[in-house]
PDB file of C-alpha atoms in Angstrom:
ATOM      1  CA  MET A 308     -11.496 -29.425  12.616  1.00 78.00           C
ATOM      2  CA  SER A 309     -12.296 -32.948  11.487  1.00 90.00           C
ATOM      3  CA  GLN A 310     -10.224 -34.797   8.910  1.00 92.00           C
ATOM      4  CA  LEU A 311     -13.190 -34.618   6.538  1.00 91.00           C
ATOM      5  CA  ASP A 312     -13.327 -30.822   6.931  1.00 89.00           C
ATOM      6  CA  GLN A 313      -9.575 -30.602   6.363  1.00 92.00           C
ATOM      7  CA  HIS A 314      -9.888 -32.769   3.249  1.00 93.00           C
ATOM      8  CA  ARG A 315     -12.748 -30.645   1.885  1.00 95.00           C
ATOM      9  CA  PHE A 316     -10.799 -27.435   2.577  1.00 93.00           C
ATOM     10  CA  ALA A 317      -7.698 -28.774   0.809  1.00 93.00           C
ATOM     11  CA  MET A 318      -9.712 -29.942  -2.212  1.00 95.00           C
ATOM     12  CA  GLN A 319     -11.576 -26.629  -2.393  1.00 95.00           C
ATOM     13  CA  LEU A 320      -8.329 -24.668  -2.181  1.00 93.00           C
ATOM     14  CA  ALA A 321      -6.782 -26.721  -4.999  1.00 94.00           C
ATOM     15  CA  LEU A 322      -9.904 -26.296  -7.135  1.00 96.00           C
ATOM     16  CA  LEU A 323      -9.973 -22.556  -6.452  1.00 95.00           C
ATOM     17  CA  SER A 324      -6.344 -22.172  -7.505  1.00 92.00           C
ATOM     18  CA  ARG A 325      -6.790 -24.221 -10.698  1.00 94.00           C
ATOM     19  CA  SER A 326     -10.064 -22.516 -11.635  1.00 96.00           C
ATOM     20  CA  TRP A 327      -8.747 -19.002 -11.007  1.00 94.00           C
ATOM     21  CA  ARG A 328      -5.675 -19.644 -13.127  1.00 90.00           C
ATOM     22  CA  ALA A 329      -7.719 -21.293 -15.883  1.00 92.00           C
ATOM     23  CA  GLU A 330     -10.079 -18.300 -16.031  1.00 94.00           C
ATOM     24  CA  LEU A 331      -7.198 -15.853 -16.150  1.00 93.00           C
ATOM     25  CA  ASP A 332      -5.532 -17.948 -18.834  1.00 90.00           C
ATOM     26  CA  ARG A 333      -8.793 -17.944 -20.826  1.00 92.00           C
ATOM     27  CA  ARG A 334      -9.009 -14.144 -20.604  1.00 93.00           C
ATOM     28  CA  LEU A 335      -5.390 -13.777 -21.685  1.00 91.00           C
ATOM     29  CA  SER A 336      -5.559 -16.327 -24.512  1.00 89.00           C
ATOM     30  CA  ASP A 337      -5.571 -13.722 -27.299  1.00 90.00           C
ATOM     31  CA  LEU A 338      -2.139 -12.428 -26.231  1.00 89.00           C
ATOM     32  CA  GLY A 339      -0.416 -15.381 -27.872  1.00 84.00           C
ATOM     33  CA  LEU A 340       1.320 -16.371 -24.644  1.00 85.00           C
ATOM     34  CA  SER A 341       1.079 -19.583 -22.700  1.00 84.00           C
ATOM     35  CA  GLN A 342       0.259 -19.354 -19.008  1.00 86.00           C
ATOM     36  CA  ALA A 343       3.868 -20.170 -18.180  1.00 90.00           C
ATOM     37  CA  ARG A 344       5.173 -17.380 -20.422  1.00 92.00           C
ATOM     38  CA  TRP A 345       2.878 -14.630 -19.154  1.00 92.00           C
ATOM     39  CA  LEU A 346       3.649 -15.705 -15.588  1.00 92.00           C
ATOM     40  CA  VAL A 347       7.387 -15.311 -16.262  1.00 95.00           C
ATOM     41  CA  LEU A 348       6.778 -11.826 -17.725  1.00 96.00           C
ATOM     42  CA  LEU A 349       4.775 -10.780 -14.654  1.00 94.00           C
ATOM     43  CA  HIS A 350       7.456 -11.981 -12.269  1.00 95.00           C
ATOM     44  CA  LEU A 351      10.174 -10.338 -14.326  1.00 96.00           C
ATOM     45  CA  ALA A 352       8.308  -7.012 -14.314  1.00 95.00           C
ATOM     46  CA  ARG A 353       8.114  -7.012 -10.515  1.00 94.00           C
ATOM     47  CA  PHE A 354      11.858  -7.098  -9.890  1.00 96.00           C
ATOM     48  CA  GLN A 355      13.412  -3.799  -8.795  1.00 94.00           C
ATOM     49  CA  GLU A 356      16.737  -4.703 -10.414  1.00 94.00           C
ATOM     50  CA  ILE A 357      17.441  -6.896 -13.425  1.00 95.00           C
ATOM     51  CA  PRO A 358      17.441 -10.486 -12.116  1.00 96.00           C
ATOM     52  CA  THR A 359      19.600 -13.416 -13.069  1.00 95.00           C
ATOM     53  CA  GLN A 360      17.929 -16.480 -14.527  1.00 95.00           C
ATOM     54  CA  ARG A 361      18.436 -18.235 -11.181  1.00 94.00           C
ATOM     55  CA  GLU A 362      16.677 -15.415  -9.288  1.00 95.00           C
ATOM     56  CA  LEU A 363      13.821 -15.394 -11.787  1.00 97.00           C
ATOM     57  CA  ALA A 364      13.428 -19.183 -11.612  1.00 96.00           C
ATOM     58  CA  ARG A 365      13.256 -18.991  -7.812  1.00 95.00           C
ATOM     59  CA  SER A 366      10.650 -16.208  -8.004  1.00 95.00           C
ATOM     60  CA  VAL A 367       8.454 -18.132 -10.457  1.00 94.00           C
ATOM     61  CA  GLY A 368       8.949 -21.398  -8.571  1.00 93.00           C
ATOM     62  CA  ILE A 369      10.320 -23.453 -11.455  1.00 94.00           C
ATOM     63  CA  GLU A 370      13.564 -25.252 -12.235  1.00 95.00           C
ATOM     64  CA  GLY A 371      16.328 -23.536 -14.194  1.00 92.00           C
ATOM     65  CA  PRO A 372      16.062 -25.725 -17.328  1.00 93.00           C
ATOM     66  CA  THR A 373      12.295 -25.128 -17.487  1.00 94.00           C
ATOM     67  CA  LEU A 374      12.830 -21.380 -17.262  1.00 96.00           C
ATOM     68  CA  ALA A 375      15.556 -21.543 -19.929  1.00 95.00           C
ATOM     69  CA  ARG A 376      13.077 -23.103 -22.396  1.00 96.00           C
ATOM     70  CA  LEU A 377      10.452 -20.463 -21.572  1.00 96.00           C
ATOM     71  CA  LEU A 378      13.010 -17.697 -22.010  1.00 97.00           C
ATOM     72  CA  ASP A 379      14.035 -19.162 -25.372  1.00 96.00           C
ATOM     73  CA  GLY A 380      10.440 -18.710 -26.545  1.00 95.00           C
ATOM     74  CA  LEU A 381      10.067 -15.224 -25.037  1.00 96.00           C
ATOM     75  CA  GLU A 382      13.374 -14.230 -26.609  1.00 96.00           C
ATOM     76  CA  ALA A 383      12.208 -15.516 -30.002  1.00 95.00           C
ATOM     77  CA  GLN A 384       9.109 -13.314 -29.605  1.00 94.00           C
ATOM     78  CA  GLY A 385      11.366 -10.330 -28.891  1.00 96.00           C
ATOM     79  CA  LEU A 386       9.938  -9.869 -25.386  1.00 97.00           C
ATOM     80  CA  VAL A 387      13.087 -10.541 -23.358  1.00 97.00           C
ATOM     81  CA  SER A 388      16.811 -10.732 -23.858  1.00 97.00           C
ATOM     82  CA  ARG A 389      19.582 -12.336 -21.850  1.00 96.00           C
ATOM     83  CA  GLN A 390      22.824 -10.627 -20.979  1.00 94.00           C
ATOM     84  CA  ALA A 391      25.997 -12.184 -19.612  1.00 92.00           C
ATOM     85  CA  VAL A 392      27.035 -11.244 -16.079  1.00 90.00           C
ATOM     86  CA  PRO A 393      30.685 -10.124 -16.296  1.00 88.00           C
ATOM     87  CA  GLU A 394      31.596 -11.338 -12.799  1.00 86.00           C
ATOM     88  CA  ASP A 395      30.049 -14.812 -13.339  1.00 86.00           C
ATOM     89  CA  ARG A 396      30.404 -16.356 -16.793  1.00 82.00           C
ATOM     90  CA  ARG A 397      27.716 -18.958 -16.036  1.00 87.00           C
ATOM     91  CA  ALA A 398      25.059 -16.406 -15.035  1.00 90.00           C
ATOM     92  CA  LYS A 399      22.742 -14.461 -17.333  1.00 94.00           C
ATOM     93  CA  ARG A 400      20.560 -11.480 -16.517  1.00 96.00           C
ATOM     94  CA  VAL A 401      17.053 -11.413 -17.995  1.00 97.00           C
ATOM     95  CA  ILE A 402      15.937  -8.086 -19.431  1.00 97.00           C
ATOM     96  CA  LEU A 403      12.433  -7.065 -20.472  1.00 96.00           C
ATOM     97  CA  ASN A 404      12.357  -5.620 -23.973  1.00 97.00           C
ATOM     98  CA  ALA A 405      10.117  -2.686 -24.906  1.00 96.00           C
ATOM     99  CA  PRO A 406       7.497  -4.816 -26.746  1.00 96.00           C
ATOM    100  CA  ALA A 407       6.804  -6.693 -23.480  1.00 96.00           C
ATOM    101  CA  LEU A 408       5.695  -3.576 -21.593  1.00 96.00           C
ATOM    102  CA  PRO A 409       2.243  -3.110 -23.224  1.00 95.00           C
ATOM    103  CA  LEU A 410       1.638  -6.859 -22.847  1.00 94.00           C
ATOM    104  CA  ILE A 411       2.452  -6.705 -19.142  1.00 95.00           C
ATOM    105  CA  GLU A 412       0.155  -3.707 -18.690  1.00 95.00           C
ATOM    106  CA  ARG A 413      -2.647  -5.654 -20.383  1.00 95.00           C
ATOM    107  CA  ILE A 414      -1.979  -8.758 -18.269  1.00 93.00           C
ATOM    108  CA  GLU A 415      -2.063  -6.624 -15.110  1.00 93.00           C
ATOM    109  CA  ARG A 416      -5.297  -4.884 -16.169  1.00 95.00           C
ATOM    110  CA  ILE A 417      -7.077  -8.138 -17.007  1.00 94.00           C
ATOM    111  CA  SER A 418      -5.788  -9.763 -13.816  1.00 93.00           C
ATOM    112  CA  THR A 419      -7.027  -6.830 -11.716  1.00 95.00           C
ATOM    113  CA  GLU A 420     -10.460  -6.967 -13.369  1.00 96.00           C
ATOM    114  CA  LEU A 421     -10.751 -10.677 -12.600  1.00 96.00           C
ATOM    115  CA  ARG A 422      -9.664 -10.180  -8.974  1.00 95.00           C
ATOM    116  CA  GLU A 423     -12.263  -7.440  -8.515  1.00 97.00           C
ATOM    117  CA  GLU A 424     -14.961  -9.758  -9.896  1.00 97.00           C
ATOM    118  CA  LEU A 425     -13.884 -12.682  -7.729  1.00 96.00           C
ATOM    119  CA  PHE A 426     -13.703 -10.676  -4.501  1.00 96.00           C
ATOM    120  CA  SER A 427     -17.013  -8.928  -5.125  1.00 96.00           C
ATOM    121  CA  GLY A 428     -19.362  -9.353  -2.152  1.00 97.00           C
ATOM    122  CA  ILE A 429     -16.691 -10.676   0.212  1.00 97.00           C
ATOM    123  CA  ASP A 430     -16.477  -8.924   3.574  1.00 97.00           C
ATOM    124  CA  PRO A 431     -12.978  -7.437   4.082  1.00 95.00           C
ATOM    125  CA  GLU A 432     -12.758  -8.914   7.594  1.00 97.00           C
ATOM    126  CA  GLU A 433     -13.573 -12.406   6.266  1.00 96.00           C
ATOM    127  CA  LEU A 434     -10.879 -11.971   3.636  1.00 96.00           C
ATOM    128  CA  ARG A 435      -8.314 -10.954   6.292  1.00 96.00           C
ATOM    129  CA  ARG A 436      -9.232 -14.025   8.365  1.00 96.00           C
ATOM    130  CA  CYS A 437      -8.866 -16.246   5.312  1.00 95.00           C
ATOM    131  CA  GLN A 438      -5.430 -14.734   4.652  1.00 96.00           C
ATOM    132  CA  GLN A 439      -4.418 -15.523   8.236  1.00 96.00           C
ATOM    133  CA  VAL A 440      -5.465 -19.146   7.788  1.00 94.00           C
ATOM    134  CA  HIS A 441      -3.523 -19.434   4.522  1.00 94.00           C
ATOM    135  CA  LYS A 442      -0.488 -17.776   6.125  1.00 95.00           C
ATOM    136  CA  GLN A 443      -0.527 -20.339   8.949  1.00 94.00           C
ATOM    137  CA  ILE A 444      -0.820 -23.232   6.493  1.00 93.00           C
ATOM    138  CA  LEU A 445       2.143 -21.856   4.525  1.00 92.00           C
ATOM    139  CA  ALA A 446       4.151 -21.472   7.743  1.00 93.00           C
ATOM    140  CA  ASN A 447       3.350 -25.082   8.625  1.00 93.00           C
ATOM    141  CA  LEU A 448       4.572 -26.166   5.192  1.00 91.00           C
ATOM    142  CA  GLU A 449       7.829 -24.252   5.612  1.00 89.00           C
ATOM    143  CA  ARG A 450       8.539 -25.577   9.106  1.00 88.00           C
ATOM    144  CA  PRO A 451      11.531 -27.952   9.202  1.00 83.00           C
ATOM    145  CA  LYS A 452      10.417 -31.554   8.905  1.00 77.00           C
ATOM    146  CA  PRO A 453      11.626 -34.081  11.470  1.00 76.00           C
ATOM    147  CA  ARG A 454      13.921 -36.715  10.022  1.00 74.00           C
ATOM    148  CA  LYS A 455      12.705 -40.266  10.035  1.00 71.00           C
ATOM    149  CA  ARG A 456      14.992 -42.443  12.060  1.00 68.00           C
ATOM    150  CA  ALA A 457      15.892 -45.948  11.085  1.00 64.00           C
ATOM    151  CA  PRO A 458      14.469 -48.528  13.493  1.00 65.00           C
ATOM    152  CA  LEU A 459      16.917 -49.800  16.085  1.00 67.00           C
ATOM    153  CA  SER A 460      17.812 -53.439  15.731  1.00 59.00           C
TER     154      SER A 460
END
C-alpha cells in the first residue's frame, strides 16, 4: 500500500468516526445530554458489577478529573450516584439510578437504528475483512514502542 493510500485510509477513518458520532449525537440531542454524558451512561450500563470511577474512566478512555466533572453533572440530573468503597477511602463506586434506565434504552435503540442504516448494503464478508484490518491496526498501535537512544558521542 502506498503512503498516499495509507494517508487516504487514515483520513477516511477519522472522518467516518467523527461523522458517525456527530450523527448519533444529532439523533440524541433531545435527551438533554451531551455526547460525553450519554457515552458515560452507555459504558456504565455495560458493566456486570458496579465499577469504581477509575474503572469507568478507563472504560470510557478519559482521565479521572474529566470523568469526575461529567459525573457531577449526571449526579445533578439524578441519573447516577457515587458511593464510597469501604476498603478504599479514596475510591467511589458509580451507580446508575432508576431514571437513567429509560434513557439508556432510548440511546441503545437509536444507536442500533443508526448502525442498521449505516451497514445497509454492506456484504458481511467485506465487513469481516474490514474488522480484521482495523484489528491489525489496533494491535500495531498497542505494540511496545522501541525507545529512542541518545546518540553516542
